[in-house]
Amino acid sequence: MTEQEGRPAPQRHPARWFDDDAGPVVRPYAMTRGRTRTAAEGRLDLIALVVAESRAEGRITDQTLSPEHVDIVELCRDAPQSVAELAAEFDLPVGVVRVLIGDLLDAGLVHVTRPVPPAELPDEQVLREVIDGLRAL
């Protein structure tokens, strides 16, 4: 306690950052080289599916790609992945994943498909009438 105030004195510990405790730390802006947007951002909503191109079947030897780029292509080879799934899988912010996918689009290593919006799907009644018509044949 301090004699003047009758309260305990604050403990003085120097601020320390232990890399062993924190693990590997790479800031998201380092992965994207400071970029926060990509030209393909309009096509990269959370449910857009990322599919590896067939030319990306072999080992990726492009030296300009980061390990995160390669990991995205590898994961999308097995099955199409949504932007949200990729962000969750790699524990990265969605904005970072969008920039990385944009790089892969530019390199021609992936393509993006978007699910059909519900407003553009055929009406359920029309589908039932088609099924009934086919059954009548």
Tab-separated table of N, CA and C in Angstrom:
chain	number	residue	atom	x	y	z
A	1	MET	N	0.825	-1.177	0.000
A	1	MET	CA	0.000	0.000	0.000
A	1	MET	C	0.868	1.239	0.000
A	2	THR	N	0.346	2.226	-0.657
A	2	THR	CA	1.063	3.484	-0.595
A	2	THR	C	0.703	4.162	0.716
A	3	GLU	N	1.652	4.800	1.293
A	3	GLU	CA	1.422	5.431	2.585
A	3	GLU	C	0.478	6.611	2.460
A	4	GLN	N	0.523	7.283	1.336
A	4	GLN	CA	-0.255	8.500	1.205
A	4	GLN	C	-1.732	8.213	1.012
A	5	GLU	N	-2.093	7.197	0.274
A	5	GLU	CA	-3.482	6.993	-0.105
A	5	GLU	C	-4.148	5.848	0.621
A	6	GLY	N	-3.415	4.997	1.243
A	6	GLY	CA	-3.988	3.868	1.945
A	6	GLY	C	-4.468	2.766	1.012
A	7	ARG	N	-4.061	2.806	-0.262
A	7	ARG	CA	-4.434	1.775	-1.236
A	7	ARG	C	-3.197	1.000	-1.651
A	8	PRO	N	-3.404	-0.210	-2.146
A	8	PRO	CA	-2.236	-0.964	-2.615
A	8	PRO	C	-1.607	-0.277	-3.819
A	9	ALA	N	-0.314	-0.302	-3.880
A	9	ALA	CA	0.406	0.283	-5.013
A	9	ALA	C	0.246	-0.620	-6.219
A	10	PRO	N	0.057	-0.047	-7.405
A	10	PRO	CA	-0.066	-0.895	-8.595
A	10	PRO	C	1.241	-1.631	-8.860
A	11	GLN	N	1.104	-2.869	-9.256
A	11	GLN	CA	2.291	-3.651	-9.556
A	11	GLN	C	2.847	-3.209	-10.896
A	12	ARG	N	4.115	-3.106	-10.971
A	12	ARG	CA	4.779	-2.648	-12.194
A	12	ARG	C	5.463	-3.830	-12.859
A	13	HIS	N	4.878	-4.255	-13.975
A	13	HIS	CA	5.479	-5.328	-14.757
A	13	HIS	C	5.720	-4.782	-16.152
A	14	PRO	N	6.889	-4.961	-16.655
A	14	PRO	CA	7.105	-4.501	-18.031
A	14	PRO	C	6.241	-5.315	-18.993
A	15	ALA	N	5.707	-4.637	-19.988
A	15	ALA	CA	4.901	-5.336	-20.995
A	15	ALA	C	5.813	-6.285	-21.757
A	16	ARG	N	5.384	-7.529	-21.813
A	16	ARG	CA	6.194	-8.539	-22.509
A	16	ARG	C	5.341	-9.253	-23.520
A	17	TRP	N	5.946	-9.618	-24.600
A	17	TRP	CA	5.279	-10.386	-25.646
A	17	TRP	C	6.123	-11.628	-25.865
A	18	PHE	N	5.575	-12.763	-25.507
A	18	PHE	CA	6.303	-14.003	-25.659
A	18	PHE	C	5.841	-14.696	-26.914
A	19	ASP	N	6.729	-14.826	-27.875
A	19	ASP	CA	6.371	-15.488	-29.129
A	19	ASP	C	6.002	-16.941	-28.916
A	20	ASP	N	6.640	-17.591	-27.959
A	20	ASP	CA	6.325	-18.989	-27.701
A	20	ASP	C	4.873	-19.139	-27.250
A	21	ASP	N	4.395	-18.185	-26.448
A	21	ASP	CA	3.019	-18.245	-25.974
A	21	ASP	C	2.025	-17.864	-27.068
A	22	ALA	N	2.412	-16.921	-27.891
A	22	ALA	CA	1.494	-16.420	-28.915
A	22	ALA	C	1.455	-17.320	-30.138
A	23	GLY	N	2.495	-18.059	-30.384
A	23	GLY	CA	2.554	-18.873	-31.589
A	23	GLY	C	2.949	-18.009	-32.780
A	24	PRO	N	2.867	-18.572	-33.959
A	24	PRO	CA	3.256	-17.786	-35.136
A	24	PRO	C	2.240	-16.658	-35.359
A	25	VAL	N	2.736	-15.464	-35.464
A	25	VAL	CA	1.864	-14.310	-35.638
A	25	VAL	C	2.169	-13.652	-36.978
A	26	VAL	N	1.174	-13.658	-37.849
A	26	VAL	CA	1.285	-12.954	-39.120
A	26	VAL	C	0.048	-12.091	-39.230
A	27	ARG	N	0.243	-10.832	-39.364
A	27	ARG	CA	-0.878	-9.924	-39.477
A	27	ARG	C	-1.582	-10.136	-40.808
A	28	PRO	N	-2.919	-10.045	-40.811
A	28	PRO	CA	-3.661	-10.262	-42.061
A	28	PRO	C	-3.210	-9.353	-43.197
A	29	TYR	N	-2.861	-8.105	-42.900
A	29	TYR	CA	-2.436	-7.220	-43.980
A	29	TYR	C	-1.123	-7.672	-44.605
A	30	ALA	N	-0.335	-8.450	-43.889
A	30	ALA	CA	0.905	-8.976	-44.466
A	30	ALA	C	0.586	-10.057	-45.495
A	31	MET	N	-0.469	-10.843	-45.248
A	31	MET	CA	-0.863	-11.889	-46.196
A	31	MET	C	-1.387	-11.301	-47.498
A	32	THR	N	-2.017	-10.144	-47.390
A	32	THR	CA	-2.628	-9.531	-48.580
A	32	THR	C	-1.778	-8.402	-49.138
A	33	ARG	N	-0.584	-8.238	-48.596
A	33	ARG	CA	0.331	-7.162	-48.998
A	33	ARG	C	-0.348	-5.796	-48.870
A	34	GLY	N	-1.114	-5.643	-47.802
A	34	GLY	CA	-1.749	-4.369	-47.510
A	34	GLY	C	-3.055	-4.114	-48.236
A	35	ARG	N	-3.448	-5.022	-49.115
A	35	ARG	CA	-4.683	-4.808	-49.873
A	35	ARG	C	-5.893	-5.209	-49.046
A	36	THR	N	-6.968	-4.467	-49.208
A	36	THR	CA	-8.201	-4.788	-48.487
A	36	THR	C	-9.331	-5.135	-49.437
A	37	ARG	N	-9.121	-4.933	-50.714
A	37	ARG	CA	-10.171	-5.206	-51.708
A	37	ARG	C	-9.566	-5.918	-52.918
A	38	THR	N	-10.457	-6.571	-53.653
A	38	THR	CA	-10.066	-7.235	-54.886
A	38	THR	C	-11.074	-6.878	-55.967
A	39	ALA	N	-10.664	-6.963	-57.207
A	39	ALA	CA	-11.570	-6.633	-58.312
A	39	ALA	C	-12.771	-7.575	-58.360
A	40	ALA	N	-12.605	-8.788	-57.863
A	40	ALA	CA	-13.677	-9.788	-57.912
A	40	ALA	C	-14.572	-9.750	-56.679
A	41	GLU	N	-14.436	-8.735	-55.858
A	41	GLU	CA	-15.152	-8.717	-54.582
A	41	GLU	C	-16.668	-8.823	-54.744
A	42	GLY	N	-17.215	-8.271	-55.807
A	42	GLY	CA	-18.651	-8.347	-56.028
A	42	GLY	C	-19.146	-9.769	-56.220
A	43	ARG	N	-18.278	-10.648	-56.680
A	43	ARG	CA	-18.649	-12.049	-56.896
A	43	ARG	C	-18.352	-12.926	-55.691
A	44	LEU	N	-17.722	-12.372	-54.677
A	44	LEU	CA	-17.246	-13.182	-53.555
A	44	LEU	C	-18.062	-12.936	-52.287
A	45	ASP	N	-19.365	-13.220	-52.359
A	45	ASP	CA	-20.143	-13.132	-51.135
A	45	ASP	C	-19.877	-14.384	-50.296
A	46	LEU	N	-20.455	-14.467	-49.128
A	46	LEU	CA	-20.132	-15.547	-48.196
A	46	LEU	C	-20.472	-16.937	-48.718
A	47	ILE	N	-21.493	-17.050	-49.580
A	47	ILE	CA	-21.904	-18.380	-50.036
A	47	ILE	C	-21.373	-18.719	-51.425
A	48	ALA	N	-20.567	-17.838	-52.011
A	48	ALA	CA	-19.963	-18.140	-53.304
A	48	ALA	C	-19.042	-19.351	-53.150
A	49	LEU	N	-19.126	-20.269	-54.102
A	49	LEU	CA	-18.317	-21.492	-54.040
A	49	LEU	C	-17.041	-21.340	-54.847
A	50	VAL	N	-15.934	-21.708	-54.238
A	50	VAL	CA	-14.628	-21.646	-54.879
A	50	VAL	C	-14.260	-23.052	-55.316
A	51	VAL	N	-13.939	-23.194	-56.610
A	51	VAL	CA	-13.617	-24.498	-57.190
A	51	VAL	C	-12.238	-24.404	-57.821
A	52	ALA	N	-11.380	-25.382	-57.543
A	52	ALA	CA	-10.045	-25.411	-58.149
A	52	ALA	C	-10.167	-25.740	-59.631
A	53	GLU	N	-9.420	-25.031	-60.449
A	53	GLU	CA	-9.385	-25.307	-61.889
A	53	GLU	C	-8.636	-26.610	-62.145
A	54	SER	N	-8.953	-27.236	-63.253
A	54	SER	CA	-8.302	-28.512	-63.570
A	54	SER	C	-6.804	-28.341	-63.791
A	55	ARG	N	-6.375	-27.178	-64.265
A	55	ARG	CA	-4.934	-26.973	-64.479
A	55	ARG	C	-4.179	-26.856	-63.156
A	56	ALA	N	-4.913	-26.718	-62.053
A	56	ALA	CA	-4.292	-26.632	-60.735
A	56	ALA	C	-4.156	-28.010	-60.091
A	57	GLU	N	-4.358	-29.080	-60.885
A	57	GLU	CA	-4.310	-30.431	-60.333
A	57	GLU	C	-2.909	-30.831	-59.874
A	58	GLY	N	-1.879	-30.405	-60.578
A	58	GLY	CA	-0.520	-30.761	-60.181
A	58	GLY	C	-0.038	-29.890	-59.037
A	59	ARG	N	1.191	-30.079	-58.664
A	59	ARG	CA	1.774	-29.263	-57.604
A	59	ARG	C	1.907	-27.830	-58.088
A	60	ILE	N	1.499	-26.899	-57.270
A	60	ILE	CA	1.557	-25.486	-57.645
A	60	ILE	C	2.988	-25.009	-57.465
A	61	THR	N	3.584	-24.511	-58.552
A	61	THR	CA	4.975	-24.086	-58.509
A	61	THR	C	5.133	-22.575	-58.645
A	62	ASP	N	4.028	-21.840	-58.659
A	62	ASP	CA	4.085	-20.389	-58.780
A	62	ASP	C	4.718	-19.811	-57.516
A	63	GLN	N	5.864	-19.186	-57.666
A	63	GLN	CA	6.597	-18.656	-56.522
A	63	GLN	C	5.979	-17.387	-55.955
A	64	THR	N	5.037	-16.770	-56.675
A	64	THR	CA	4.409	-15.545	-56.181
A	64	THR	C	3.281	-15.832	-55.204
A	65	LEU	N	2.879	-17.097	-55.106
A	65	LEU	CA	1.780	-17.454	-54.221
A	65	LEU	C	2.283	-17.733	-52.802
A	66	SER	N	1.497	-17.293	-51.852
A	66	SER	CA	1.832	-17.538	-50.442
A	66	SER	C	1.366	-18.937	-50.046
A	67	PRO	N	1.798	-19.423	-48.908
A	67	PRO	CA	1.302	-20.721	-48.439
A	67	PRO	C	-0.215	-20.741	-48.270
A	68	GLU	N	-0.804	-19.595	-47.904
A	68	GLU	CA	-2.258	-19.530	-47.752
A	68	GLU	C	-2.957	-19.719	-49.093
A	69	HIS	N	-2.398	-19.153	-50.156
A	69	HIS	CA	-2.945	-19.352	-51.498
A	69	HIS	C	-2.951	-20.839	-51.847
A	70	VAL	N	-1.825	-21.480	-51.629
A	70	VAL	CA	-1.682	-22.899	-51.955
A	70	VAL	C	-2.660	-23.735	-51.124
A	71	ASP	N	-2.797	-23.399	-49.851
A	71	ASP	CA	-3.728	-24.138	-48.989
A	71	ASP	C	-5.166	-24.020	-49.487
A	72	ILE	N	-5.551	-22.843	-49.949
A	72	ILE	CA	-6.909	-22.651	-50.464
A	72	ILE	C	-7.139	-23.532	-51.683
A	73	VAL	N	-6.187	-23.534	-52.619
A	73	VAL	CA	-6.331	-24.362	-53.822
A	73	VAL	C	-6.392	-25.835	-53.442
A	74	GLU	N	-5.533	-26.267	-52.534
A	74	GLU	CA	-5.518	-27.671	-52.107
A	74	GLU	C	-6.867	-28.080	-51.519
A	75	LEU	N	-7.431	-27.234	-50.668
A	75	LEU	CA	-8.712	-27.562	-50.039
A	75	LEU	C	-9.837	-27.589	-51.067
A	76	CYS	N	-9.779	-26.699	-52.037
A	76	CYS	CA	-10.838	-26.637	-53.055
A	76	CYS	C	-10.715	-27.738	-54.096
A	77	ARG	N	-9.590	-28.441	-54.126
A	77	ARG	CA	-9.446	-29.583	-55.040
A	77	ARG	C	-10.357	-30.720	-54.614
A	78	ASP	N	-10.449	-30.929	-53.304
A	78	ASP	CA	-11.256	-32.032	-52.780
A	78	ASP	C	-12.741	-31.810	-53.018
A	79	ALA	N	-13.209	-30.611	-52.741
A	79	ALA	CA	-14.620	-30.272	-52.900
A	79	ALA	C	-14.745	-28.758	-52.943
A	80	PRO	N	-15.728	-28.255	-53.674
A	80	PRO	CA	-15.929	-26.797	-53.676
A	80	PRO	C	-16.169	-26.302	-52.249
A	81	GLN	N	-15.610	-25.148	-51.947
A	81	GLN	CA	-15.733	-24.563	-50.617
A	81	GLN	C	-16.308	-23.153	-50.746
A	82	SER	N	-17.179	-22.791	-49.824
A	82	SER	CA	-17.690	-21.419	-49.828
A	82	SER	C	-16.642	-20.492	-49.219
A	83	VAL	N	-16.795	-19.211	-49.500
A	83	VAL	CA	-15.883	-18.217	-48.932
A	83	VAL	C	-15.932	-18.288	-47.409
A	84	ALA	N	-17.121	-18.429	-46.851
A	84	ALA	CA	-17.264	-18.518	-45.395
A	84	ALA	C	-16.566	-19.762	-44.842
A	85	GLU	N	-16.679	-20.890	-45.537
A	85	GLU	CA	-16.024	-22.122	-45.077
A	85	GLU	C	-14.506	-21.967	-45.094
A	86	LEU	N	-13.987	-21.322	-46.133
A	86	LEU	CA	-12.540	-21.122	-46.214
A	86	LEU	C	-12.056	-20.219	-45.087
A	87	ALA	N	-12.801	-19.152	-44.819
A	87	ALA	CA	-12.416	-18.248	-43.731
A	87	ALA	C	-12.409	-18.997	-42.394
A	88	ALA	N	-13.413	-19.825	-42.185
A	88	ALA	CA	-13.483	-20.588	-40.934
A	88	ALA	C	-12.378	-21.637	-40.863
A	89	GLU	N	-12.132	-22.313	-41.955
A	89	GLU	CA	-11.120	-23.373	-41.982
A	89	GLU	C	-9.730	-22.832	-41.641
A	90	PHE	N	-9.397	-21.664	-42.184
A	90	PHE	CA	-8.064	-21.104	-41.990
A	90	PHE	C	-8.021	-20.076	-40.871
A	91	ASP	N	-9.161	-19.863	-40.206
A	91	ASP	CA	-9.242	-18.911	-39.094
A	91	ASP	C	-8.712	-17.541	-39.506
A	92	LEU	N	-9.211	-17.072	-40.652
A	92	LEU	CA	-8.821	-15.767	-41.192
A	92	LEU	C	-10.054	-14.901	-41.367
A	93	PRO	N	-9.891	-13.597	-41.317
A	93	PRO	CA	-11.026	-12.717	-41.602
A	93	PRO	C	-11.519	-12.914	-43.036
A	94	VAL	N	-12.816	-12.758	-43.231
A	94	VAL	CA	-13.401	-12.955	-44.560
A	94	VAL	C	-12.775	-12.013	-45.577
A	95	GLY	N	-12.486	-10.789	-45.193
A	95	GLY	CA	-11.870	-9.832	-46.111
A	95	GLY	C	-10.526	-10.310	-46.633
A	96	VAL	N	-9.748	-10.921	-45.773
A	96	VAL	CA	-8.445	-11.456	-46.180
A	96	VAL	C	-8.639	-12.610	-47.156
A	97	VAL	N	-9.573	-13.491	-46.853
A	97	VAL	CA	-9.829	-14.637	-47.727
A	97	VAL	C	-10.304	-14.162	-49.093
A	98	ARG	N	-11.134	-13.129	-49.138
A	98	ARG	CA	-11.595	-12.588	-50.422
A	98	ARG	C	-10.434	-12.084	-51.265
A	99	VAL	N	-9.487	-11.393	-50.640
A	99	VAL	CA	-8.324	-10.893	-51.384
A	99	VAL	C	-7.488	-12.061	-51.900
A	100	LEU	N	-7.282	-13.082	-51.069
A	100	LEU	CA	-6.502	-14.247	-51.497
A	100	LEU	C	-7.192	-14.982	-52.649
A	101	ILE	N	-8.513	-15.127	-52.564
A	101	ILE	CA	-9.254	-15.774	-53.648
A	101	ILE	C	-9.173	-14.929	-54.909
A	102	GLY	N	-9.241	-13.620	-54.770
A	102	GLY	CA	-9.088	-12.735	-55.928
A	102	GLY	C	-7.757	-12.948	-56.631
A	103	ASP	N	-6.692	-13.130	-55.858
A	103	ASP	CA	-5.377	-13.427	-56.442
A	103	ASP	C	-5.413	-14.739	-57.221
A	104	LEU	N	-6.068	-15.744	-56.634
A	104	LEU	CA	-6.156	-17.052	-57.291
A	104	LEU	C	-7.007	-16.981	-58.553
A	105	LEU	N	-8.044	-16.152	-58.544
A	105	LEU	CA	-8.854	-15.948	-59.752
A	105	LEU	C	-8.006	-15.326	-60.849
A	106	ASP	N	-7.226	-14.313	-60.490
A	106	ASP	CA	-6.353	-13.648	-61.462
A	106	ASP	C	-5.317	-14.610	-62.040
A	107	ALA	N	-4.850	-15.541	-61.216
A	107	ALA	CA	-3.858	-16.523	-61.668
A	107	ALA	C	-4.498	-17.673	-62.435
A	108	GLY	N	-5.825	-17.744	-62.448
A	108	GLY	CA	-6.515	-18.818	-63.165
A	108	GLY	C	-6.466	-20.158	-62.456
A	109	LEU	N	-6.244	-20.146	-61.152
A	109	LEU	CA	-6.147	-21.404	-60.407
A	109	LEU	C	-7.475	-21.847	-59.808
A	110	VAL	N	-8.431	-20.936	-59.695
A	110	VAL	CA	-9.757	-21.264	-59.193
A	110	VAL	C	-10.792	-20.508	-60.014
A	111	HIS	N	-12.029	-20.956	-59.910
A	111	HIS	CA	-13.146	-20.166	-60.420
A	111	HIS	C	-14.224	-20.157	-59.359
A	112	VAL	N	-15.115	-19.204	-59.471
A	112	VAL	CA	-16.143	-19.002	-58.451
A	112	VAL	C	-17.509	-19.188	-59.078
A	113	THR	N	-18.338	-19.966	-58.411
A	113	THR	CA	-19.730	-20.112	-58.838
A	113	THR	C	-20.610	-19.591	-57.719
A	114	ARG	N	-21.713	-19.039	-58.113
A	114	ARG	CA	-22.638	-18.511	-57.115
A	114	ARG	C	-23.930	-19.291	-57.187
A	115	PRO	N	-24.472	-19.661	-56.044
A	115	PRO	CA	-25.764	-20.350	-56.051
A	115	PRO	C	-26.842	-19.446	-56.641
A	116	VAL	N	-27.857	-20.054	-57.191
A	116	VAL	CA	-28.957	-19.290	-57.764
A	116	VAL	C	-29.728	-18.639	-56.623
A	117	PRO	N	-29.953	-17.326	-56.711
A	117	PRO	CA	-30.738	-16.669	-55.653
A	117	PRO	C	-32.147	-17.244	-55.597
A	118	PRO	N	-32.734	-17.347	-54.417
A	118	PRO	CA	-34.083	-17.919	-54.290
A	118	PRO	C	-35.119	-17.226	-55.165
A	119	ALA	N	-34.957	-15.951	-55.400
A	119	ALA	CA	-35.928	-15.221	-56.226
A	119	ALA	C	-35.907	-15.700	-57.672
A	120	GLU	N	-34.786	-16.275	-58.109
A	120	GLU	CA	-34.673	-16.741	-59.487
A	120	GLU	C	-35.025	-18.216	-59.654
A	121	LEU	N	-35.280	-18.902	-58.578
A	121	LEU	CA	-35.660	-20.309	-58.662
A	121	LEU	C	-37.089	-20.429	-59.179
A	122	PRO	N	-37.393	-21.512	-59.903
A	122	PRO	CA	-38.764	-21.696	-60.380
A	122	PRO	C	-39.729	-21.843	-59.204
A	123	ASP	N	-40.950	-21.425	-59.431
A	123	ASP	CA	-41.982	-21.528	-58.413
A	123	ASP	C	-42.266	-23.006	-58.126
A	124	GLU	N	-42.508	-23.328	-56.871
A	124	GLU	CA	-42.764	-24.713	-56.470
A	124	GLU	C	-43.994	-25.273	-57.187
A	125	GLN	N	-44.994	-24.467	-57.374
A	125	GLN	CA	-46.210	-24.920	-58.052
A	125	GLN	C	-45.910	-25.325	-59.490
A	126	VAL	N	-45.064	-24.562	-60.176
A	126	VAL	CA	-44.691	-24.896	-61.561
A	126	VAL	C	-43.969	-26.234	-61.583
A	127	LEU	N	-43.064	-26.444	-60.635
A	127	LEU	CA	-42.334	-27.718	-60.581
A	127	LEU	C	-43.275	-28.891	-60.324
A	128	ARG	N	-44.247	-28.714	-59.470
A	128	ARG	CA	-45.219	-29.789	-59.199
A	128	ARG	C	-46.041	-30.109	-60.455
A	129	GLU	N	-46.413	-29.081	-61.199
A	129	GLU	CA	-47.171	-29.310	-62.430
A	129	GLU	C	-46.339	-30.052	-63.462
A	130	VAL	N	-45.044	-29.748	-63.550
A	130	VAL	CA	-44.164	-30.455	-64.470
A	130	VAL	C	-44.043	-31.913	-64.071
A	131	ILE	N	-43.850	-32.168	-62.764
A	131	ILE	CA	-43.761	-33.549	-62.283
A	131	ILE	C	-45.055	-34.309	-62.572
A	132	ASP	N	-46.203	-33.661	-62.302
A	132	ASP	CA	-47.486	-34.306	-62.577
A	132	ASP	C	-47.626	-34.604	-64.059
A	133	GLY	N	-47.173	-33.680	-64.910
A	133	GLY	CA	-47.241	-33.893	-66.364
A	133	GLY	C	-46.373	-35.048	-66.802
A	134	LEU	N	-45.171	-35.158	-66.206
A	134	LEU	CA	-44.278	-36.257	-66.554
A	134	LEU	C	-44.852	-37.599	-66.091
A	135	ARG	N	-45.477	-37.616	-64.956
A	135	ARG	CA	-46.074	-38.851	-64.450
A	135	ARG	C	-47.236	-39.287	-65.337
A	136	ALA	N	-47.933	-38.314	-65.902
A	136	ALA	CA	-49.086	-38.630	-66.755
A	136	ALA	C	-48.655	-39.262	-68.073
A	137	LEU	N	-47.414	-39.083	-68.469
A	137	LEU	CA	-46.939	-39.674	-69.714
A	137	LEU	C	-46.819	-41.137	-69.565
